mmCIF file of C-alpha atoms in Angstrom:
data_model
loop_
_atom_site.group_PDB
_atom_site.id
_atom_site.type_symbol
_atom_site.label_atom_id
_atom_site.label_comp_id
_atom_site.label_asym_id
_atom_site.label_seq_id
_atom_site.Cartn_x
_atom_site.Cartn_y
_atom_site.Cartn_z
ATOM 1 C CA UNK Q 1 10.946 7.603 -23.485
ATOM 2 C CA UNK Q 2 8.210 5.913 -21.457
ATOM 3 C CA UNK Q 3 8.629 3.109 -19.002
ATOM 4 C CA UNK Q 4 8.674 -0.458 -20.307
ATOM 5 C CA UNK Q 5 6.721 -3.354 -18.855
ATOM 6 C CA UNK Q 6 8.586 -6.369 -17.497
ATOM 7 C CA UNK Q 7 5.452 -8.528 -17.197
ATOM 8 C CA UNK Q 8 2.093 -8.888 -18.901
ATOM 9 C CA UNK Q 9 -0.666 -6.903 -17.209
ATOM 10 C CA UNK Q 10 -4.433 -6.619 -17.555
ATOM 11 C CA UNK Q 11 -5.711 -3.056 -17.130
ATOM 12 C CA UNK Q 12 -9.032 -1.347 -17.581
ATOM 13 C CA UNK Q 13 -8.828 1.698 -19.844
ATOM 14 C CA UNK Q 14 -9.731 4.755 -17.747
ATOM 15 C CA UNK Q 15 -11.970 6.346 -20.400
ATOM 16 C CA UNK Q 16 -13.677 3.421 -22.160
ATOM 17 C CA UNK Q 17 -13.540 0.951 -19.186
ATOM 18 C CA UNK Q 18 -12.471 -1.699 -21.723
ATOM 19 C CA UNK Q 19 -10.051 -4.421 -20.519
ATOM 20 C CA UNK Q 20 -6.668 -4.324 -22.261
ATOM 21 C CA UNK Q 21 -3.783 -6.827 -22.079
ATOM 22 C CA UNK Q 22 -0.329 -5.249 -22.248
ATOM 23 C CA UNK Q 23 2.646 -7.506 -23.016
ATOM 24 C CA UNK Q 24 6.205 -7.391 -21.608
ATOM 25 C CA UNK Q 25 8.264 -4.767 -23.438
ATOM 26 C CA UNK Q 26 5.245 -2.531 -24.171
ATOM 27 C CA UNK Q 27 5.479 1.178 -23.363
ATOM 28 C CA UNK Q 28 1.910 2.189 -22.406
ATOM 29 C CA UNK Q 29 0.597 5.754 -22.583
ATOM 30 C CA UNK Q 30 0.586 7.827 -19.406
ATOM 31 C CA UNK Q 31 -3.141 7.273 -18.759
ATOM 32 C CA UNK Q 32 -2.718 3.476 -18.925
ATOM 33 C CA UNK Q 33 0.567 3.574 -17.000
ATOM 34 C CA UNK Q 34 -1.224 5.327 -14.130
ATOM 35 C CA UNK Q 35 -3.567 2.329 -13.841
ATOM 36 C CA UNK Q 36 -0.657 -0.125 -13.320
ATOM 37 C CA UNK Q 37 0.042 0.004 -9.596
ATOM 38 C CA UNK Q 38 2.247 -3.076 -9.186
ATOM 39 C CA UNK Q 39 5.908 -1.925 -9.146
ATOM 40 C CA UNK Q 40 7.084 -5.419 -10.160
ATOM 41 C CA UNK Q 41 5.316 -5.022 -13.511
ATOM 42 C CA UNK Q 42 7.883 -2.418 -14.627
ATOM 43 C CA UNK Q 43 11.437 -2.896 -15.884
ATOM 44 C CA UNK Q 44 14.229 -1.239 -13.915
ATOM 45 C CA UNK Q 45 14.985 2.260 -15.178
ATOM 46 C CA UNK Q 46 18.709 2.067 -14.367
ATOM 47 C CA UNK Q 47 20.571 0.116 -17.091
ATOM 48 C CA UNK Q 48 23.734 -0.013 -14.959
ATOM 49 C CA UNK Q 49 21.819 -2.103 -12.388
ATOM 50 C CA UNK Q 50 21.352 -4.809 -15.012
ATOM 51 C CA UNK Q 51 25.104 -4.942 -15.663
ATOM 52 C CA UNK Q 52 25.863 -5.245 -11.954
ATOM 53 C CA UNK Q 53 23.395 -8.097 -11.546
ATOM 54 C CA UNK Q 54 24.628 -9.886 -14.673
ATOM 55 C CA UNK Q 55 28.286 -10.080 -13.564
ATOM 56 C CA UNK Q 56 28.599 -10.372 -9.798
ATOM 57 C CA UNK Q 57 32.144 -10.453 -8.389
ATOM 58 C CA UNK Q 58 31.222 -12.626 -5.439
ATOM 59 C CA UNK Q 59 28.098 -14.573 -4.729
ATOM 60 C CA UNK Q 60 26.024 -12.434 -2.409
ATOM 61 C CA UNK Q 61 24.348 -13.951 0.589
ATOM 62 C CA UNK Q 62 20.723 -12.974 0.877
ATOM 63 C CA UNK Q 63 19.662 -12.186 4.393
ATOM 64 C CA UNK Q 64 15.996 -12.399 5.307
ATOM 65 C CA UNK Q 65 14.363 -9.048 5.889
ATOM 66 C CA UNK Q 66 11.991 -8.396 8.758
ATOM 67 C CA UNK Q 67 9.313 -6.617 6.736
ATOM 68 C CA UNK Q 68 9.675 -8.664 3.533
ATOM 69 C CA UNK Q 69 6.438 -10.198 2.229
ATOM 70 C CA UNK Q 70 6.106 -13.935 2.669
ATOM 71 C CA UNK Q 71 6.554 -15.967 -0.535
ATOM 72 C CA UNK Q 72 3.606 -17.891 -1.895
ATOM 73 C CA UNK Q 73 3.131 -20.793 -4.260
ATOM 74 C CA UNK Q 74 6.298 -22.679 -5.152
ATOM 75 C CA UNK Q 75 8.543 -19.658 -4.499
ATOM 76 C CA UNK Q 76 8.957 -20.270 -0.777
ATOM 77 C CA UNK Q 77 10.842 -22.894 1.150
ATOM 78 C CA UNK Q 78 9.144 -26.268 1.448
ATOM 79 C CA UNK Q 79 6.702 -26.326 4.289
ATOM 80 C CA UNK Q 80 6.374 -29.142 6.768
ATOM 81 C CA UNK Q 81 3.275 -31.281 6.270
ATOM 82 C CA UNK Q 82 0.478 -30.622 8.681
ATOM 83 C CA UNK Q 83 -0.447 -33.358 11.120
ATOM 84 C CA UNK Q 84 -3.638 -35.160 10.246
ATOM 85 C CA UNK Q 85 -6.439 -34.702 12.761
ATOM 86 C CA UNK Q 86 -6.937 -37.670 15.048
ATOM 87 C CA UNK Q 87 -10.222 -39.527 14.523
ATOM 88 C CA UNK Q 88 -12.689 -39.198 17.373
ATOM 89 C CA UNK Q 89 -12.594 -41.927 19.976
ATOM 90 C CA UNK Q 90 -15.307 -44.561 19.465
ATOM 91 C CA UNK Q 91 -18.301 -44.186 21.738
ATOM 92 C CA UNK Q 92 -19.051 -47.017 24.102
ATOM 93 C CA UNK Q 93 -22.365 -48.678 23.668
ATOM 94 C CA UNK Q 94 -24.356 -49.821 26.633
ATOM 95 C CA UNK Q 95 -26.192 -53.022 26.694
ATOM 96 C CA UNK Q 96 -29.912 -52.357 26.594
ATOM 97 C CA UNK Q 97 -31.525 -53.022 29.947
ATOM 98 C CA UNK Q 98 -34.064 -55.809 29.924
ATOM 99 C CA UNK Q 99 -37.212 -54.973 31.812
ATOM 100 C CA UNK Q 100 -38.420 -57.462 34.399
ATOM 101 C CA UNK Q 101 -41.907 -58.492 33.448
#
């Protein structure tokens, strides 16, 4: 049995160079599967892992990892708003000198 996709992916067919959209639950051929390099696109192979995640005994505390990638979009914690740049100070104008005639 081939691996199943957990997310929709866009891949270019290696022979025809045609773009193909694969849906979640699809089991692509080996040549297409080799083109999918994102590990998050695949379902977990271990069915017992799904059972463990579905029924946790105790709530687990997630600890931040040093080398974990930073979240992006709405997935991360709310960021503090950046300070607005201060407007430049107004320049002083000098009174034009009147020439003695």
